[in-house]
mmCIF file of C-alpha atoms and ligand atoms in Angstrom:
data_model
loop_
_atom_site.group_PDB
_atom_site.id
_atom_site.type_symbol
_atom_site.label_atom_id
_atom_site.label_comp_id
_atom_site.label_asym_id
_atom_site.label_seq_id
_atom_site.Cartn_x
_atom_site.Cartn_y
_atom_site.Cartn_z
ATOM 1 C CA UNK G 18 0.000 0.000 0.000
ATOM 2 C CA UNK G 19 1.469 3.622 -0.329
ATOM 3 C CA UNK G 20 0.279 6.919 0.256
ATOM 4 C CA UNK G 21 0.283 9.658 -2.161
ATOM 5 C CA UNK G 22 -1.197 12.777 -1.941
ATOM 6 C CA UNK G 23 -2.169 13.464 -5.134
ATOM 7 C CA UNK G 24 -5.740 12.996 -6.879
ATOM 8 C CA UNK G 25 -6.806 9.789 -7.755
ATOM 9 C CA UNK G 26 -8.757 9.064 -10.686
ATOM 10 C CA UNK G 27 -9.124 6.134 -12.314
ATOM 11 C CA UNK G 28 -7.277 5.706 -15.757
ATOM 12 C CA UNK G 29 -5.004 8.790 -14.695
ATOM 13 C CA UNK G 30 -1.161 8.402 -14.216
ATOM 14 C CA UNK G 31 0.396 8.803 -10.577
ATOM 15 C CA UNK G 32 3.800 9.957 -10.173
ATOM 16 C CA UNK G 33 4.991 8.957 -6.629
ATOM 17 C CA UNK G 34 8.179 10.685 -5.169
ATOM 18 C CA UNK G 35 11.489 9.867 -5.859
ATOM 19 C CA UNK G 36 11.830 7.789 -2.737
ATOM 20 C CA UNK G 37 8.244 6.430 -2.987
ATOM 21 C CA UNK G 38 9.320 5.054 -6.075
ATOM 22 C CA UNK G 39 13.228 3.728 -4.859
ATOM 23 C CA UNK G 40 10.986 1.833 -2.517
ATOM 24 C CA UNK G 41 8.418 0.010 -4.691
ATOM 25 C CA UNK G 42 11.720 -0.656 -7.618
ATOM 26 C CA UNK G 43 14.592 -1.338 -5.330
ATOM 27 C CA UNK G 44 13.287 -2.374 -2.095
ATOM 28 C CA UNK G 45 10.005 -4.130 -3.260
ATOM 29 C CA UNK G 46 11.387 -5.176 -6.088
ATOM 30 C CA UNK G 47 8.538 -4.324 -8.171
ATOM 31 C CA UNK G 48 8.146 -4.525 -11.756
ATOM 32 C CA UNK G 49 5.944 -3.288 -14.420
ATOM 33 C CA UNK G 50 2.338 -4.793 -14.680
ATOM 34 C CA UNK G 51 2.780 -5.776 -10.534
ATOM 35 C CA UNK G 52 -0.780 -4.287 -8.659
ATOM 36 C CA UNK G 53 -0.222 -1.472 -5.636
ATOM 37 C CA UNK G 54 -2.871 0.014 -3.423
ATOM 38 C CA UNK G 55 -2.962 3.675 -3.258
ATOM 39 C CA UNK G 56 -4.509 5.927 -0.769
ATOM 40 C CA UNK G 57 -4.480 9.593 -0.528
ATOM 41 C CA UNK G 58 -6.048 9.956 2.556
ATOM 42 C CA UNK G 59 -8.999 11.967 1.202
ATOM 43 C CA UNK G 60 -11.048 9.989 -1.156
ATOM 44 C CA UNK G 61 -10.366 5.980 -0.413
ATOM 45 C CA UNK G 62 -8.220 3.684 -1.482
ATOM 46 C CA UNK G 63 -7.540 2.393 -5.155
ATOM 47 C CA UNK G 64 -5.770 -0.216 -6.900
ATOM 48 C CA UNK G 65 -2.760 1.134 -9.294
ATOM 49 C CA UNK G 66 -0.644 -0.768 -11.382
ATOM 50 C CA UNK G 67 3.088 -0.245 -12.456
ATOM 51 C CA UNK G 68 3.324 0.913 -15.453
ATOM 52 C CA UNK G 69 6.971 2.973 -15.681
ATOM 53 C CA UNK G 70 9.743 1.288 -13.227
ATOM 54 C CA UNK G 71 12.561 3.267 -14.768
ATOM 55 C CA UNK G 72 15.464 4.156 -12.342
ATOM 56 C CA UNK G 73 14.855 7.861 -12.431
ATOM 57 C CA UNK G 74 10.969 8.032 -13.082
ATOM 58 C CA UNK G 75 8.239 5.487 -11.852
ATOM 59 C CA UNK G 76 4.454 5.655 -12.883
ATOM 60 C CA UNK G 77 1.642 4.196 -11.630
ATOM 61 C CA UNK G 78 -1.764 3.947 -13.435
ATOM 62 C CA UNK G 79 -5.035 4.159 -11.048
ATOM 63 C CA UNK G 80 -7.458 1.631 -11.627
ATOM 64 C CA UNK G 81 -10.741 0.974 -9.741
ATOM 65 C CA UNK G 82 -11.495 2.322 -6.066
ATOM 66 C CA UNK G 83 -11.480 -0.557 -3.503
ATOM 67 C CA UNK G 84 -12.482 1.143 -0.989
ATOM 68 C CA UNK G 85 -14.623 4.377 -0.377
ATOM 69 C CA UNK G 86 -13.074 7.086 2.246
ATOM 70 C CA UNK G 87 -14.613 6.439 5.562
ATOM 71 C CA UNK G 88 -13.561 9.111 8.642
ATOM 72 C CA UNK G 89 -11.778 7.837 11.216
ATOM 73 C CA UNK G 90 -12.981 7.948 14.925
ATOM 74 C CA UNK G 91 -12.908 11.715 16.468
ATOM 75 C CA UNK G 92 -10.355 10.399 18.864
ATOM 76 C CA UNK G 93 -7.142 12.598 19.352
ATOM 77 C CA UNK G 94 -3.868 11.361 21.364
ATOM 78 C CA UNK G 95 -2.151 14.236 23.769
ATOM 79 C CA UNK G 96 1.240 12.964 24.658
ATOM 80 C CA UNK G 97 3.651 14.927 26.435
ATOM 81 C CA UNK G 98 6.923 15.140 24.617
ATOM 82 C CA UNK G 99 8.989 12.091 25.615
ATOM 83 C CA UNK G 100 12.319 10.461 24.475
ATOM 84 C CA UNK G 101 12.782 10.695 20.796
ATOM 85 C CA UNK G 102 12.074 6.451 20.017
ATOM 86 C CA UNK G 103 9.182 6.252 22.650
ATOM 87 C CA UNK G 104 7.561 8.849 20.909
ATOM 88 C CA UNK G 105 8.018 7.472 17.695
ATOM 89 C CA UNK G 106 6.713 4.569 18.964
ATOM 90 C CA UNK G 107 3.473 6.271 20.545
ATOM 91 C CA UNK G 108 3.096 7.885 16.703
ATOM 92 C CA UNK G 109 3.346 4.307 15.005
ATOM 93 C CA UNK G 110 0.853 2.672 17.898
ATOM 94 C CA UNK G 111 -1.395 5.627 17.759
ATOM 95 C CA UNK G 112 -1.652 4.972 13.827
ATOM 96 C CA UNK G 113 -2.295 1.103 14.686
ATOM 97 C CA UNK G 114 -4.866 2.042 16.949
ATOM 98 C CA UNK G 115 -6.895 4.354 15.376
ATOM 99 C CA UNK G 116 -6.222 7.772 16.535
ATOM 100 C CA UNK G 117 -7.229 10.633 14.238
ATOM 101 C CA UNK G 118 -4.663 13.076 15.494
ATOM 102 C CA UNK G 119 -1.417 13.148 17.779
ATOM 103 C CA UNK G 120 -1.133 16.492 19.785
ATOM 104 C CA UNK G 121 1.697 17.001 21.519
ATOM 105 C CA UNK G 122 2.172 18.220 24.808
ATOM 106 C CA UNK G 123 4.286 20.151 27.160
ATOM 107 C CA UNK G 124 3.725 19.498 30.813
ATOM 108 C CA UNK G 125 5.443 21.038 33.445
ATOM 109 C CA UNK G 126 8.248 18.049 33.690
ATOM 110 C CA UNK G 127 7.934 17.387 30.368
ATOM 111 C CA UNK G 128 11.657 17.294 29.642
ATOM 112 C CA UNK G 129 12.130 18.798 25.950
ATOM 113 C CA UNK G 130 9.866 21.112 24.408
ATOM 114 C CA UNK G 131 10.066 20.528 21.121
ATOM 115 C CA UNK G 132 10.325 17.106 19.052
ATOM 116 C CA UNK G 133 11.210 16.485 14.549
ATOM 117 C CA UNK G 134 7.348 16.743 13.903
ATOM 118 C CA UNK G 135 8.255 16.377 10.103
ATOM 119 C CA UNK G 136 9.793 12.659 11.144
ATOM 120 C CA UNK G 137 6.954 11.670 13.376
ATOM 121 C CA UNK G 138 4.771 12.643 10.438
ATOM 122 C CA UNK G 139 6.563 10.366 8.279
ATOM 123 C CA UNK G 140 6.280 7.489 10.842
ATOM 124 C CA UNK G 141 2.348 8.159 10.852
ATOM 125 C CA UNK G 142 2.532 7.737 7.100
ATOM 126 C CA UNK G 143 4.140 4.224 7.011
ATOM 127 C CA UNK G 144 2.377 2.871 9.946
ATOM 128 C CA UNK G 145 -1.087 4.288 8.551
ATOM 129 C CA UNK G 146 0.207 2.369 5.096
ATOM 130 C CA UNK G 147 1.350 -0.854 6.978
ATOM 131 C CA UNK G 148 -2.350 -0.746 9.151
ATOM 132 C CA UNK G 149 -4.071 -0.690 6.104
ATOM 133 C CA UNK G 150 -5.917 3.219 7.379
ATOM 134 C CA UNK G 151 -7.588 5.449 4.774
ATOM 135 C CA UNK G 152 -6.159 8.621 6.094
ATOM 136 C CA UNK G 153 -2.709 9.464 8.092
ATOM 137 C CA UNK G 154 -2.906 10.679 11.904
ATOM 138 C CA UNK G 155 -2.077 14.377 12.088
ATOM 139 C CA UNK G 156 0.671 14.940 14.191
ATOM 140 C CA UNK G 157 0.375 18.399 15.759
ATOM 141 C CA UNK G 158 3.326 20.895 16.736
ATOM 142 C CA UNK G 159 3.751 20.629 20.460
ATOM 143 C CA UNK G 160 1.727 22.971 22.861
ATOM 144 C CA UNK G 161 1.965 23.916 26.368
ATOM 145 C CA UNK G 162 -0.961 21.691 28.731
ATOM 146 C CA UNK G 163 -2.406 25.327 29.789
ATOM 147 C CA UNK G 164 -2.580 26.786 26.823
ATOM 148 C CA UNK G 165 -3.892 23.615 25.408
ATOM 149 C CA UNK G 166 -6.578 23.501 27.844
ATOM 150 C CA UNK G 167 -7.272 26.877 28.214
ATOM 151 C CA UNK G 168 -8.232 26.973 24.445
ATOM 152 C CA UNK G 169 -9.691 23.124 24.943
ATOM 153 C CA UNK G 170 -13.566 23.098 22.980
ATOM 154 C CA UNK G 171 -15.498 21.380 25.628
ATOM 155 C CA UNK G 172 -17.644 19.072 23.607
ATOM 156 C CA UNK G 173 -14.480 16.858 23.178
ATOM 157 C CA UNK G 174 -14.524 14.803 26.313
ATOM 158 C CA UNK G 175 -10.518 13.742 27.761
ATOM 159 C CA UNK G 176 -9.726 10.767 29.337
ATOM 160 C CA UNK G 177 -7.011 11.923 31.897
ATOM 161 C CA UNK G 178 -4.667 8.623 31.881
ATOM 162 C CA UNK G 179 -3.291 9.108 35.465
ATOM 163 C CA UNK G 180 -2.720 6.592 38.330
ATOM 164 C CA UNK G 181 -4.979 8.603 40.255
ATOM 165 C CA UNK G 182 -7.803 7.963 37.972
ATOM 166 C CA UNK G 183 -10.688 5.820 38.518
ATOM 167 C CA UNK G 184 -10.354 1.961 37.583
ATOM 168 C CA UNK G 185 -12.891 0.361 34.539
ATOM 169 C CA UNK G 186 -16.027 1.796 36.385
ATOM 170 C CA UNK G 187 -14.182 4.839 35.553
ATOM 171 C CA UNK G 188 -14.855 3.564 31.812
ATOM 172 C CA UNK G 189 -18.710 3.462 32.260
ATOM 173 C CA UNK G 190 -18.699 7.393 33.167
ATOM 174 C CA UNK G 191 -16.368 7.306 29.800
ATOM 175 C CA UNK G 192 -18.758 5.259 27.739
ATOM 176 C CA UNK G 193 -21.664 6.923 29.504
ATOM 177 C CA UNK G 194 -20.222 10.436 28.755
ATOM 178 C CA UNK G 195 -21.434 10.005 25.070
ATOM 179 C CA UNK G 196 -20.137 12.188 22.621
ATOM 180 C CA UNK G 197 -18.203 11.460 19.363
ATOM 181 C CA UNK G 198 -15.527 13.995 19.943
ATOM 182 C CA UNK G 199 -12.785 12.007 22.410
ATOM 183 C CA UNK G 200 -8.408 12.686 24.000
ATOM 184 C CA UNK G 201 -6.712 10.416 25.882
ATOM 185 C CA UNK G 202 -3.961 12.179 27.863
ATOM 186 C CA UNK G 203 -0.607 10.682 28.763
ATOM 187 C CA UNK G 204 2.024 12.546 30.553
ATOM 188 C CA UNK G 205 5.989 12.637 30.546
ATOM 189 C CA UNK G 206 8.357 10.142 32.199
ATOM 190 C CA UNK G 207 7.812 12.295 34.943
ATOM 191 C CA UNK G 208 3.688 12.167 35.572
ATOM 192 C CA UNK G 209 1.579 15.048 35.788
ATOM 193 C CA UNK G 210 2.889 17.946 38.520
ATOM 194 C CA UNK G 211 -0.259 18.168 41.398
ATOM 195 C CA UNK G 212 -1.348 21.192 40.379
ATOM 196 C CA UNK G 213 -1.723 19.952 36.673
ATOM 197 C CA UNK G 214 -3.471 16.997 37.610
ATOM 198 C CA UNK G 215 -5.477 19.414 40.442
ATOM 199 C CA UNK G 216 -6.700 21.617 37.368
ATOM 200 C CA UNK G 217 -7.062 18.745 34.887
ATOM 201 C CA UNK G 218 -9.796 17.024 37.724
ATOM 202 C CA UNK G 219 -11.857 20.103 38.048
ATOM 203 C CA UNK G 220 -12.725 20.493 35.019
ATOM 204 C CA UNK G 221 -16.031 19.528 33.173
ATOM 205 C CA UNK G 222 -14.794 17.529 30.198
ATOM 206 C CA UNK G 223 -12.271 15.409 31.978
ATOM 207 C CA UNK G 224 -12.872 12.217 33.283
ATOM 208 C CA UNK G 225 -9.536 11.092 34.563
ATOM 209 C CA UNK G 226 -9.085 6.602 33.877
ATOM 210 C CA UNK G 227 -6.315 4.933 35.997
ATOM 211 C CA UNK G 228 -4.549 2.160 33.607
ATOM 212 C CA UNK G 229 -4.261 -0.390 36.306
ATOM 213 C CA UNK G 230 -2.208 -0.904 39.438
ATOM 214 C CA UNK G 231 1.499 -0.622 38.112
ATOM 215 C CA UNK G 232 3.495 2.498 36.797
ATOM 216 C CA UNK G 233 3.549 1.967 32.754
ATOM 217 C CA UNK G 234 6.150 3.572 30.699
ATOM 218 C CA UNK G 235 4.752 6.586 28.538
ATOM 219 C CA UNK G 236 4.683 4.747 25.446
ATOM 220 C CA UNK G 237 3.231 1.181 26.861
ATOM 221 C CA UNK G 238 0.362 3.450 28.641
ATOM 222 C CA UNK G 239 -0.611 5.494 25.567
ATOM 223 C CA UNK G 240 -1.086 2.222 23.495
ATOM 224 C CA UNK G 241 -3.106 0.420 26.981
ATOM 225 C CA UNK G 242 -5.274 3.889 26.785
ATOM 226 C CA UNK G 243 -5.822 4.113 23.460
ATOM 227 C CA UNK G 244 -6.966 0.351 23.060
ATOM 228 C CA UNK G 245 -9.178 1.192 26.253
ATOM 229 C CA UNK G 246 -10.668 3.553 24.105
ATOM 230 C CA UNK G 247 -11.269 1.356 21.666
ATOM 231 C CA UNK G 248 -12.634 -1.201 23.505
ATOM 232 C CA UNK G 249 -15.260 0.717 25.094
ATOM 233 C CA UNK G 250 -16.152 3.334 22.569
ATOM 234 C CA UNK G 251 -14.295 2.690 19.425
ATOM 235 C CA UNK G 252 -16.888 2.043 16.489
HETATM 236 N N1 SAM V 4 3.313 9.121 37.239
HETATM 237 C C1 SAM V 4 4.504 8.323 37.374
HETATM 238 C C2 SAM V 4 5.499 9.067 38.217
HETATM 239 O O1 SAM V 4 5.291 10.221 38.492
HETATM 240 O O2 SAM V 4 6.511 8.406 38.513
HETATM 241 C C3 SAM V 4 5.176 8.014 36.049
HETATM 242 C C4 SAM V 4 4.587 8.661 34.852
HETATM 243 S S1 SAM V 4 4.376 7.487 33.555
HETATM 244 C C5 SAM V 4 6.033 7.083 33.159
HETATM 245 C C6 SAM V 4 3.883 8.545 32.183
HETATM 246 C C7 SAM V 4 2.390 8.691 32.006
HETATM 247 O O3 SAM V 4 1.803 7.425 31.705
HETATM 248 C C8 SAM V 4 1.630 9.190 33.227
HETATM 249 O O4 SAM V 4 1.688 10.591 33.334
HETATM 250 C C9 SAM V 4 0.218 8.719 32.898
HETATM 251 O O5 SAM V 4 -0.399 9.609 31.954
HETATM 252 C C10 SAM V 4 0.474 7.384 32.226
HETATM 253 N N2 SAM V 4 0.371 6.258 33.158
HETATM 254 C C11 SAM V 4 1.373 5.451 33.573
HETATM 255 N N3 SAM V 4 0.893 4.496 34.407
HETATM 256 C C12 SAM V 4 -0.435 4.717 34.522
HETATM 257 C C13 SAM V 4 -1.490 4.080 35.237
HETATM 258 N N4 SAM V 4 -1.261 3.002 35.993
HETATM 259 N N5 SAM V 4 -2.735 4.593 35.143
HETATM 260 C C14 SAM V 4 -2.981 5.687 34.369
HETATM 261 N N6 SAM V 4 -2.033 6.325 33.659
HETATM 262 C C15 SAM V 4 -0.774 5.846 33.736
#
Protein backbone atom coordinates (compact mmCIF):
# COMPACT_ATOMS: atom_id res chain seq x y z
CA UNK A 1 0.00 0.00 0.00
CA UNK A 2 1.47 3.62 -0.33
CA UNK A 3 0.28 6.92 0.26
CA UNK A 4 0.28 9.66 -2.16
CA UNK A 5 -1.20 12.78 -1.94
CA UNK A 6 -2.17 13.46 -5.13
CA UNK A 7 -5.74 13.00 -6.88
CA UNK A 8 -6.81 9.79 -7.75
CA UNK A 9 -8.76 9.06 -10.69
CA UNK A 10 -9.12 6.13 -12.31
CA UNK A 11 -7.28 5.71 -15.76
CA UNK A 12 -5.00 8.79 -14.69
CA UNK A 13 -1.16 8.40 -14.22
CA UNK A 14 0.40 8.80 -10.58
CA UNK A 15 3.80 9.96 -10.17
CA UNK A 16 4.99 8.96 -6.63
CA UNK A 17 8.18 10.69 -5.17
CA UNK A 18 11.49 9.87 -5.86
CA UNK A 19 11.83 7.79 -2.74
CA UNK A 20 8.24 6.43 -2.99
CA UNK A 21 9.32 5.05 -6.08
CA UNK A 22 13.23 3.73 -4.86
CA UNK A 23 10.99 1.83 -2.52
CA UNK A 24 8.42 0.01 -4.69
CA UNK A 25 11.72 -0.66 -7.62
CA UNK A 26 14.59 -1.34 -5.33
CA UNK A 27 13.29 -2.37 -2.09
CA UNK A 28 10.00 -4.13 -3.26
CA UNK A 29 11.39 -5.18 -6.09
CA UNK A 30 8.54 -4.32 -8.17
CA UNK A 31 8.15 -4.53 -11.76
CA UNK A 32 5.94 -3.29 -14.42
CA UNK A 33 2.34 -4.79 -14.68
CA UNK A 34 2.78 -5.78 -10.53
CA UNK A 35 -0.78 -4.29 -8.66
CA UNK A 36 -0.22 -1.47 -5.64
CA UNK A 37 -2.87 0.01 -3.42
CA UNK A 38 -2.96 3.67 -3.26
CA UNK A 39 -4.51 5.93 -0.77
CA UNK A 40 -4.48 9.59 -0.53
CA UNK A 41 -6.05 9.96 2.56
CA UNK A 42 -9.00 11.97 1.20
CA UNK A 43 -11.05 9.99 -1.16
CA UNK A 44 -10.37 5.98 -0.41
CA UNK A 45 -8.22 3.68 -1.48
CA UNK A 46 -7.54 2.39 -5.15
CA UNK A 47 -5.77 -0.22 -6.90
CA UNK A 48 -2.76 1.13 -9.29
CA UNK A 49 -0.64 -0.77 -11.38
CA UNK A 50 3.09 -0.25 -12.46
CA UNK A 51 3.32 0.91 -15.45
CA UNK A 52 6.97 2.97 -15.68
CA UNK A 53 9.74 1.29 -13.23
CA UNK A 54 12.56 3.27 -14.77
CA UNK A 55 15.46 4.16 -12.34
CA UNK A 56 14.86 7.86 -12.43
CA UNK A 57 10.97 8.03 -13.08
CA UNK A 58 8.24 5.49 -11.85
CA UNK A 59 4.45 5.65 -12.88
CA UNK A 60 1.64 4.20 -11.63
CA UNK A 61 -1.76 3.95 -13.43
CA UNK A 62 -5.03 4.16 -11.05
CA UNK A 63 -7.46 1.63 -11.63
CA UNK A 64 -10.74 0.97 -9.74
CA UNK A 65 -11.50 2.32 -6.07
CA UNK A 66 -11.48 -0.56 -3.50
CA UNK A 67 -12.48 1.14 -0.99
CA UNK A 68 -14.62 4.38 -0.38
CA UNK A 69 -13.07 7.09 2.25
CA UNK A 70 -14.61 6.44 5.56
CA UNK A 71 -13.56 9.11 8.64
CA UNK A 72 -11.78 7.84 11.22
CA UNK A 73 -12.98 7.95 14.92
CA UNK A 74 -12.91 11.71 16.47
CA UNK A 75 -10.36 10.40 18.86
CA UNK A 76 -7.14 12.60 19.35
CA UNK A 77 -3.87 11.36 21.36
CA UNK A 78 -2.15 14.24 23.77
CA UNK A 79 1.24 12.96 24.66
CA UNK A 80 3.65 14.93 26.43
CA UNK A 81 6.92 15.14 24.62
CA UNK A 82 8.99 12.09 25.62
CA UNK A 83 12.32 10.46 24.48
CA UNK A 84 12.78 10.70 20.80
CA UNK A 85 12.07 6.45 20.02
CA UNK A 86 9.18 6.25 22.65
CA UNK A 87 7.56 8.85 20.91
CA UNK A 88 8.02 7.47 17.69
CA UNK A 89 6.71 4.57 18.96
CA UNK A 90 3.47 6.27 20.55
CA UNK A 91 3.10 7.88 16.70
CA UNK A 92 3.35 4.31 15.00
CA UNK A 93 0.85 2.67 17.90
CA UNK A 94 -1.40 5.63 17.76
CA UNK A 95 -1.65 4.97 13.83
CA UNK A 96 -2.30 1.10 14.69
CA UNK A 97 -4.87 2.04 16.95
CA UNK A 98 -6.89 4.35 15.38
CA UNK A 99 -6.22 7.77 16.54
CA UNK A 100 -7.23 10.63 14.24
CA UNK A 101 -4.66 13.08 15.49
CA UNK A 102 -1.42 13.15 17.78
CA UNK A 103 -1.13 16.49 19.79
CA UNK A 104 1.70 17.00 21.52
CA UNK A 105 2.17 18.22 24.81
CA UNK A 106 4.29 20.15 27.16
CA UNK A 107 3.72 19.50 30.81
CA UNK A 108 5.44 21.04 33.45
CA UNK A 109 8.25 18.05 33.69
CA UNK A 110 7.93 17.39 30.37
CA UNK A 111 11.66 17.29 29.64
CA UNK A 112 12.13 18.80 25.95
CA UNK A 113 9.87 21.11 24.41
CA UNK A 114 10.07 20.53 21.12
CA UNK A 115 10.32 17.11 19.05
CA UNK A 116 11.21 16.48 14.55
CA UNK A 117 7.35 16.74 13.90
CA UNK A 118 8.25 16.38 10.10
CA UNK A 119 9.79 12.66 11.14
CA UNK A 120 6.95 11.67 13.38
CA UNK A 121 4.77 12.64 10.44
CA UNK A 122 6.56 10.37 8.28
CA UNK A 123 6.28 7.49 10.84
CA UNK A 124 2.35 8.16 10.85
CA UNK A 125 2.53 7.74 7.10
CA UNK A 126 4.14 4.22 7.01
CA UNK A 127 2.38 2.87 9.95
CA UNK A 128 -1.09 4.29 8.55
CA UNK A 129 0.21 2.37 5.10
CA UNK A 130 1.35 -0.85 6.98
CA UNK A 131 -2.35 -0.75 9.15
CA UNK A 132 -4.07 -0.69 6.10
CA UNK A 133 -5.92 3.22 7.38
CA UNK A 134 -7.59 5.45 4.77
CA UNK A 135 -6.16 8.62 6.09
CA UNK A 136 -2.71 9.46 8.09
CA UNK A 137 -2.91 10.68 11.90
CA UNK A 138 -2.08 14.38 12.09
CA UNK A 139 0.67 14.94 14.19
CA UNK A 140 0.37 18.40 15.76
CA UNK A 141 3.33 20.89 16.74
CA UNK A 142 3.75 20.63 20.46
CA UNK A 143 1.73 22.97 22.86
CA UNK A 144 1.96 23.92 26.37
CA UNK A 145 -0.96 21.69 28.73
CA UNK A 146 -2.41 25.33 29.79
CA UNK A 147 -2.58 26.79 26.82
CA UNK A 148 -3.89 23.61 25.41
CA UNK A 149 -6.58 23.50 27.84
CA UNK A 150 -7.27 26.88 28.21
CA UNK A 151 -8.23 26.97 24.45
CA UNK A 152 -9.69 23.12 24.94
CA UNK A 153 -13.57 23.10 22.98
CA UNK A 154 -15.50 21.38 25.63
CA UNK A 155 -17.64 19.07 23.61
CA UNK A 156 -14.48 16.86 23.18
CA UNK A 157 -14.52 14.80 26.31
CA UNK A 158 -10.52 13.74 27.76
CA UNK A 159 -9.73 10.77 29.34
CA UNK A 160 -7.01 11.92 31.90
CA UNK A 161 -4.67 8.62 31.88
CA UNK A 162 -3.29 9.11 35.46
CA UNK A 163 -2.72 6.59 38.33
CA UNK A 164 -4.98 8.60 40.25
CA UNK A 165 -7.80 7.96 37.97
CA UNK A 166 -10.69 5.82 38.52
CA UNK A 167 -10.35 1.96 37.58
CA UNK A 168 -12.89 0.36 34.54
CA UNK A 169 -16.03 1.80 36.39
CA UNK A 170 -14.18 4.84 35.55
CA UNK A 171 -14.86 3.56 31.81
CA UNK A 172 -18.71 3.46 32.26
CA UNK A 173 -18.70 7.39 33.17
CA UNK A 174 -16.37 7.31 29.80
CA UNK A 175 -18.76 5.26 27.74
CA UNK A 176 -21.66 6.92 29.50
CA UNK A 177 -20.22 10.44 28.76
CA UNK A 178 -21.43 10.00 25.07
CA UNK A 179 -20.14 12.19 22.62
CA UNK A 180 -18.20 11.46 19.36
CA UNK A 181 -15.53 14.00 19.94
CA UNK A 182 -12.78 12.01 22.41
CA UNK A 183 -8.41 12.69 24.00
CA UNK A 184 -6.71 10.42 25.88
CA UNK A 185 -3.96 12.18 27.86
CA UNK A 186 -0.61 10.68 28.76
CA UNK A 187 2.02 12.55 30.55
CA UNK A 188 5.99 12.64 30.55
CA UNK A 189 8.36 10.14 32.20
CA UNK A 190 7.81 12.30 34.94
CA UNK A 191 3.69 12.17 35.57
CA UNK A 192 1.58 15.05 35.79
CA UNK A 193 2.89 17.95 38.52
CA UNK A 194 -0.26 18.17 41.40
CA UNK A 195 -1.35 21.19 40.38
CA UNK A 196 -1.72 19.95 36.67
CA UNK A 197 -3.47 17.00 37.61
CA UNK A 198 -5.48 19.41 40.44
CA UNK A 199 -6.70 21.62 37.37
CA UNK A 200 -7.06 18.74 34.89
CA UNK A 201 -9.80 17.02 37.72
CA UNK A 202 -11.86 20.10 38.05
CA UNK A 203 -12.72 20.49 35.02
CA UNK A 204 -16.03 19.53 33.17
CA UNK A 205 -14.79 17.53 30.20
CA UNK A 206 -12.27 15.41 31.98
CA UNK A 207 -12.87 12.22 33.28
CA UNK A 208 -9.54 11.09 34.56
CA UNK A 209 -9.08 6.60 33.88
CA UNK A 210 -6.32 4.93 36.00
CA UNK A 211 -4.55 2.16 33.61
CA UNK A 212 -4.26 -0.39 36.31
CA UNK A 213 -2.21 -0.90 39.44
CA UNK A 214 1.50 -0.62 38.11
CA UNK A 215 3.49 2.50 36.80
CA UNK A 216 3.55 1.97 32.75
CA UNK A 217 6.15 3.57 30.70
CA UNK A 218 4.75 6.59 28.54
CA UNK A 219 4.68 4.75 25.45
CA UNK A 220 3.23 1.18 26.86
CA UNK A 221 0.36 3.45 28.64
CA UNK A 222 -0.61 5.49 25.57
CA UNK A 223 -1.09 2.22 23.50
CA UNK A 224 -3.11 0.42 26.98
CA UNK A 225 -5.27 3.89 26.79
CA UNK A 226 -5.82 4.11 23.46
CA UNK A 227 -6.97 0.35 23.06
CA UNK A 228 -9.18 1.19 26.25
CA UNK A 229 -10.67 3.55 24.11
CA UNK A 230 -11.27 1.36 21.67
CA UNK A 231 -12.63 -1.20 23.50
CA UNK A 232 -15.26 0.72 25.09
CA UNK A 233 -16.15 3.33 22.57
CA UNK A 234 -14.30 2.69 19.42
CA UNK A 235 -16.89 2.04 16.49
N1 LIG B 1 3.31 9.12 37.24
C1 LIG B 1 4.50 8.32 37.37
C2 LIG B 1 5.50 9.07 38.22
O1 LIG B 1 5.29 10.22 38.49
O2 LIG B 1 6.51 8.41 38.51
C3 LIG B 1 5.18 8.01 36.05
C4 LIG B 1 4.59 8.66 34.85
S1 LIG B 1 4.38 7.49 33.55
C5 LIG B 1 6.03 7.08 33.16
C6 LIG B 1 3.88 8.55 32.18
C7 LIG B 1 2.39 8.69 32.01
O3 LIG B 1 1.80 7.43 31.70
C8 LIG B 1 1.63 9.19 33.23
O4 LIG B 1 1.69 10.59 33.33
C9 LIG B 1 0.22 8.72 32.90
O5 LIG B 1 -0.40 9.61 31.95
C10 LIG B 1 0.47 7.38 32.23
N2 LIG B 1 0.37 6.26 33.16
C11 LIG B 1 1.37 5.45 33.57
N3 LIG B 1 0.89 4.50 34.41
C12 LIG B 1 -0.44 4.72 34.52
C13 LIG B 1 -1.49 4.08 35.24
N4 LIG B 1 -1.26 3.00 35.99
N5 LIG B 1 -2.74 4.59 35.14
C14 LIG B 1 -2.98 5.69 34.37
N6 LIG B 1 -2.03 6.32 33.66
C15 LIG B 1 -0.77 5.85 33.74
Amino acid sequence: RLFVPDNLIAGEAVVPAPEQGRYLTAVMRLTVGAEILLFNGRDGEWRATLVEAGKRNVRLLVGARTRPQVAPPDLDLVVALVKRGRLETIVEKAAELGARRVRLVVTRRTNADHTNVGRLQAIAVEAAEQTGRLDVPEIVAPEKLDRMLNGWDADRRLMFCDETGGLPPALDAVRAAGGSSWAVLIGPEGGFDPEEGERLRGLPFVTPVSLGPRILRADTAAIAALALWQAAIGD
